[in-house]
Structure formats: C-alpha cells, structure tokens
Amino acid sequence: MKQTKVIHVHLCGQRRDYYFGSIAAIYRHLTPEEVGCSYAYLRGAGLSGGGTVTTKTAIIRQSVLLTSRKDYNRI
C-alpha cells in the first residue's frame, strides 16, 4: 500500500476545504491572509506526524492518503 502526504486546509469563514500535497502548494493557491499564517510559520509548526494548526481563519492538518495497488484480482 502506498502512502502519500496530504495537507487539508479548512477555511472557516468560507466553509471551504482544500487538499494540497505540500505547504508550498497552499501558498500558490491561497494568500497568507486567507490561511491566517505565513509560509515560514506553517513550516515550523509541526504538521508532520498528524499535527494540526488552528488560526483565526483556517484549520490546517496533515495526514496520509492511503491508496492501493492496481491489483484488482484480489478484491
């Protein structure tokens, strides 16, 4: 089974959810004002290992996306 990192960003005021593959990708699509913190802050905030960061505007958490191999005969 392959495990891929995914970062979930929930914007509280807009009630919108976004999923990213890296912290840098967050800031390519959203502004620091929308996220509620800077890129540098989020990098040092300890998201790895299932950590969660809560700001005034967003909830950011990192998790693992579980996928399977293309071995459909086993199902």
GROMACS .gro file of N, CA and C in nm:
model
  225
    1MET      N    1   0.085  -0.117   0.000
    1MET     CA    2   0.000   0.000   0.000
    1MET      C    3   0.090   0.124   0.000
    2LYS      N    4   0.058   0.219  -0.084
    2LYS     CA    5   0.136   0.342  -0.095
    2LYS      C    6   0.074   0.450  -0.007
    3GLN      N    7   0.158   0.524   0.064
    3GLN     CA    8   0.111   0.632   0.149
    3GLN      C    9   0.164   0.764   0.095
    4THR      N   10   0.075   0.861   0.078
    4THR     CA   11   0.111   0.992   0.028
    4THR      C   12   0.065   1.098   0.127
    5LYS      N   13   0.153   1.197   0.152
    5LYS     CA   14   0.119   1.306   0.243
    5LYS      C   15   0.013   1.394   0.179
    6VAL      N   16  -0.084   1.437   0.257
    6VAL     CA   17  -0.186   1.531   0.212
    6VAL      C   18  -0.209   1.633   0.323
    7ILE      N   19  -0.222   1.760   0.285
    7ILE     CA   20  -0.247   1.866   0.382
    7ILE      C   21  -0.386   1.920   0.356
    8HIS      N   22  -0.471   1.912   0.456
    8HIS     CA   23  -0.610   1.957   0.448
    8HIS      C   24  -0.619   2.097   0.508
    9VAL      N   25  -0.674   2.190   0.430
    9VAL     CA   26  -0.694   2.327   0.477
    9VAL      C   27  -0.844   2.355   0.475
   10HIS      N   28  -0.899   2.382   0.592
   10HIS     CA   29  -1.041   2.419   0.604
   10HIS      C   30  -1.048   2.568   0.634
   11LEU      N   31  -1.104   2.645   0.541
   11LEU     CA   32  -1.122   2.789   0.563
   11LEU      C   33  -1.254   2.809   0.637
   12CYS      N   34  -1.246   2.854   0.760
   12CYS     CA   35  -1.362   2.862   0.848
   12CYS      C   36  -1.468   2.959   0.799
   13GLY      N   37  -1.430   3.080   0.760
   13GLY     CA   38  -1.527   3.180   0.719
   13GLY      C   39  -1.599   3.144   0.590
   14GLN      N   40  -1.530   3.077   0.499
   14GLN     CA   41  -1.589   3.041   0.371
   14GLN      C   42  -1.649   2.901   0.372
   15ARG      N   43  -1.619   2.826   0.476
   15ARG     CA   44  -1.661   2.686   0.485
   15ARG      C   45  -1.619   2.608   0.361
   16ARG      N   46  -1.493   2.623   0.325
   16ARG     CA   47  -1.437   2.556   0.208
   16ARG      C   48  -1.322   2.468   0.253
   17ASP      N   49  -1.304   2.358   0.183
   17ASP     CA   50  -1.197   2.264   0.212
   17ASP      C   51  -1.107   2.250   0.089
   18TYR      N   52  -0.976   2.249   0.115
   18TYR     CA   53  -0.877   2.232   0.010
   18TYR      C   54  -0.780   2.123   0.054
   19TYR      N   55  -0.725   2.052  -0.043
   19TYR     CA   56  -0.629   1.945  -0.015
   19TYR      C   57  -0.504   1.969  -0.099
   20PHE      N   58  -0.388   1.968  -0.036
   20PHE     CA   59  -0.262   2.000  -0.102
   20PHE      C   60  -0.159   1.892  -0.074
   21GLY      N   61  -0.059   1.885  -0.163
   21GLY     CA   62   0.049   1.788  -0.146
   21GLY      C   63   0.169   1.845  -0.074
   22SER      N   64   0.172   1.977  -0.051
   22SER     CA   65   0.284   2.038   0.019
   22SER      C   66   0.241   2.172   0.078
   23ILE      N   67   0.320   2.223   0.170
   23ILE     CA   68   0.293   2.355   0.228
   23ILE      C   69   0.310   2.463   0.122
   24ALA      N   70   0.411   2.448   0.036
   24ALA     CA   71   0.433   2.546  -0.071
   24ALA      C   72   0.312   2.555  -0.163
   25ALA      N   73   0.247   2.443  -0.191
   25ALA     CA   74   0.129   2.443  -0.279
   25ALA      C   75   0.014   2.523  -0.218
   26ILE      N   76   0.004   2.525  -0.087
   26ILE     CA   77  -0.101   2.603  -0.021
   26ILE      C   78  -0.088   2.749  -0.060
   27TYR      N   79   0.036   2.800  -0.054
   27TYR     CA   80   0.058   2.943  -0.079
   27TYR      C   81   0.065   2.979  -0.227
   28ARG      N   82   0.059   2.879  -0.314
   28ARG     CA   83   0.043   2.907  -0.457
   28ARG      C   84  -0.104   2.931  -0.491
   29HIS      N   85  -0.193   2.884  -0.405
   29HIS     CA   86  -0.337   2.896  -0.431
   29HIS      C   87  -0.409   2.988  -0.334
   30LEU      N   88  -0.356   3.003  -0.214
   30LEU     CA   89  -0.419   3.085  -0.112
   30LEU      C   90  -0.320   3.189  -0.060
   31THR      N   91  -0.370   3.299  -0.012
   31THR     CA   92  -0.284   3.403   0.044
   31THR      C   93  -0.258   3.376   0.192
   32PRO      N   94  -0.151   3.434   0.248
   32PRO     CA   95  -0.128   3.419   0.392
   32PRO      C   96  -0.244   3.474   0.475
   33GLU      N   97  -0.311   3.575   0.425
   33GLU     CA   98  -0.427   3.631   0.497
   33GLU      C   99  -0.541   3.530   0.501
   34GLU      N  100  -0.563   3.456   0.392
   34GLU     CA  101  -0.668   3.354   0.391
   34GLU      C  102  -0.635   3.239   0.485
   35VAL      N  103  -0.509   3.200   0.488
   35VAL     CA  104  -0.466   3.089   0.572
   35VAL      C  105  -0.453   3.132   0.719
   36GLY      N  106  -0.416   3.257   0.741
   36GLY     CA  107  -0.404   3.307   0.877
   36GLY      C  108  -0.264   3.297   0.935
   37CYS      N  109  -0.167   3.256   0.852
   37CYS     CA  110  -0.028   3.250   0.897
   37CYS      C  111   0.062   3.247   0.775
   38SER      N  112   0.189   3.270   0.799
   38SER     CA  113   0.286   3.275   0.690
   38SER      C  114   0.337   3.134   0.656
   39TYR      N  115   0.402   3.126   0.542
   39TYR     CA  116   0.466   3.001   0.499
   39TYR      C  117   0.570   2.956   0.601
   40ALA      N  118   0.653   3.048   0.646
   40ALA     CA  119   0.759   3.015   0.742
   40ALA      C  120   0.700   2.962   0.873
   41TYR      N  121   0.593   3.024   0.920
   41TYR     CA  122   0.530   2.978   1.044
   41TYR      C  123   0.477   2.836   1.028
   42LEU      N  124   0.409   2.810   0.917
   42LEU     CA  125   0.349   2.679   0.896
   42LEU      C  126   0.456   2.571   0.881
   43ARG      N  127   0.570   2.605   0.819
   43ARG     CA  128   0.678   2.507   0.805
   43ARG      C  129   0.732   2.464   0.940
   44GLY      N  130   0.737   2.555   1.036
   44GLY     CA  131   0.791   2.522   1.168
   44GLY      C  132   0.686   2.481   1.270
   45ALA      N  133   0.562   2.471   1.228
   45ALA     CA  134   0.453   2.448   1.322
   45ALA      C  135   0.434   2.302   1.362
   46GLY      N  136   0.500   2.211   1.297
   46GLY     CA  137   0.489   2.071   1.338
   46GLY      C  138   0.369   1.998   1.281
   47LEU      N  139   0.344   2.013   1.152
   47LEU     CA  140   0.233   1.941   1.089
   47LEU      C  141   0.263   1.793   1.072
   48SER      N  142   0.389   1.758   1.054
   48SER     CA  143   0.422   1.617   1.031
   48SER      C  144   0.383   1.535   1.153
   49GLY      N  145   0.347   1.412   1.129
   49GLY     CA  146   0.305   1.325   1.239
   49GLY      C  147   0.162   1.348   1.281
   50GLY      N  148   0.080   1.405   1.193
   50GLY     CA  149  -0.061   1.424   1.223
   50GLY      C  150  -0.092   1.549   1.301
   51GLY      N  151  -0.002   1.645   1.302
   51GLY     CA  152  -0.024   1.769   1.375
   51GLY      C  153  -0.132   1.856   1.313
   52THR      N  154  -0.188   1.945   1.391
   52THR     CA  155  -0.292   2.038   1.346
   52THR      C  156  -0.254   2.179   1.389
   53VAL      N  157  -0.276   2.274   1.299
   53VAL     CA  158  -0.255   2.416   1.328
   53VAL      C  159  -0.388   2.485   1.311
   54THR      N  160  -0.430   2.560   1.411
   54THR     CA  161  -0.555   2.635   1.406
   54THR      C  162  -0.523   2.784   1.410
   55THR      N  163  -0.576   2.858   1.312
   55THR     CA  164  -0.561   3.003   1.310
   55THR      C  165  -0.699   3.065   1.320
   56LYS      N  166  -0.705   3.198   1.315
   56LYS     CA  167  -0.835   3.265   1.320
   56LYS      C  168  -0.920   3.236   1.198
   57THR      N  169  -0.856   3.201   1.086
   57THR     CA  170  -0.930   3.184   0.961
   57THR      C  171  -0.930   3.041   0.907
   58ALA      N  172  -0.844   2.953   0.960
   58ALA     CA  173  -0.833   2.820   0.900
   58ALA      C  174  -0.790   2.715   1.001
   59ILE      N  175  -0.817   2.591   0.964
   59ILE     CA  176  -0.766   2.474   1.035
   59ILE      C  177  -0.685   2.396   0.934
   60ILE      N  178  -0.558   2.374   0.965
   60ILE     CA  179  -0.467   2.306   0.873
   60ILE      C  180  -0.416   2.181   0.941
   61ARG      N  181  -0.430   2.066   0.873
   61ARG     CA  182  -0.380   1.941   0.931
   61ARG      C  183  -0.319   1.856   0.822
   62GLN      N  184  -0.218   1.783   0.860
   62GLN     CA  185  -0.151   1.693   0.767
   62GLN      C  186  -0.188   1.550   0.801
   63SER      N  187  -0.212   1.473   0.698
   63SER     CA  188  -0.247   1.333   0.718
   63SER      C  189  -0.186   1.251   0.605
   64VAL      N  190  -0.225   1.125   0.599
   64VAL     CA  191  -0.173   1.034   0.497
   64VAL      C  192  -0.290   0.989   0.410
   65LEU      N  193  -0.270   0.998   0.280
   65LEU     CA  194  -0.369   0.949   0.183
   65LEU      C  195  -0.333   0.806   0.151
   66LEU      N  196  -0.422   0.715   0.180
   66LEU     CA  197  -0.396   0.573   0.156
   66LEU      C  198  -0.447   0.535   0.018
   67THR      N  199  -0.363   0.470  -0.060
   67THR     CA  200  -0.402   0.423  -0.192
   67THR      C  201  -0.369   0.275  -0.202
   68SER      N  202  -0.418   0.212  -0.307
   68SER     CA  203  -0.389   0.071  -0.326
   68SER      C  204  -0.322   0.047  -0.459
   69ARG      N  205  -0.263  -0.067  -0.473
   69ARG     CA  206  -0.203  -0.107  -0.599
   69ARG      C  207  -0.313  -0.140  -0.699
   70LYS      N  208  -0.276  -0.153  -0.823
   70LYS     CA  209  -0.374  -0.186  -0.927
   70LYS      C  210  -0.389  -0.337  -0.939
   71ASP      N  211  -0.399  -0.403  -0.829
   71ASP     CA  212  -0.418  -0.548  -0.826
   71ASP      C  213  -0.563  -0.577  -0.794
   72TYR      N  214  -0.648  -0.559  -0.896
   72TYR     CA  215  -0.792  -0.571  -0.875
   72TYR      C  216  -0.839  -0.715  -0.859
   73ASN      N  217  -0.756  -0.812  -0.892
   73ASN     CA  218  -0.795  -0.953  -0.877
   73ASN      C  219  -0.805  -0.995  -0.732
   74ARG      N  220  -0.748  -0.917  -0.643
   74ARG     CA  221  -0.751  -0.953  -0.501
   74ARG      C  222  -0.879  -0.908  -0.432
   75ILE      N  223  -0.961  -0.830  -0.500
   75ILE     CA  224  -1.084  -0.778  -0.438
   75ILE      C  225  -1.195  -0.880  -0.446
   0.00000   0.00000   0.00000
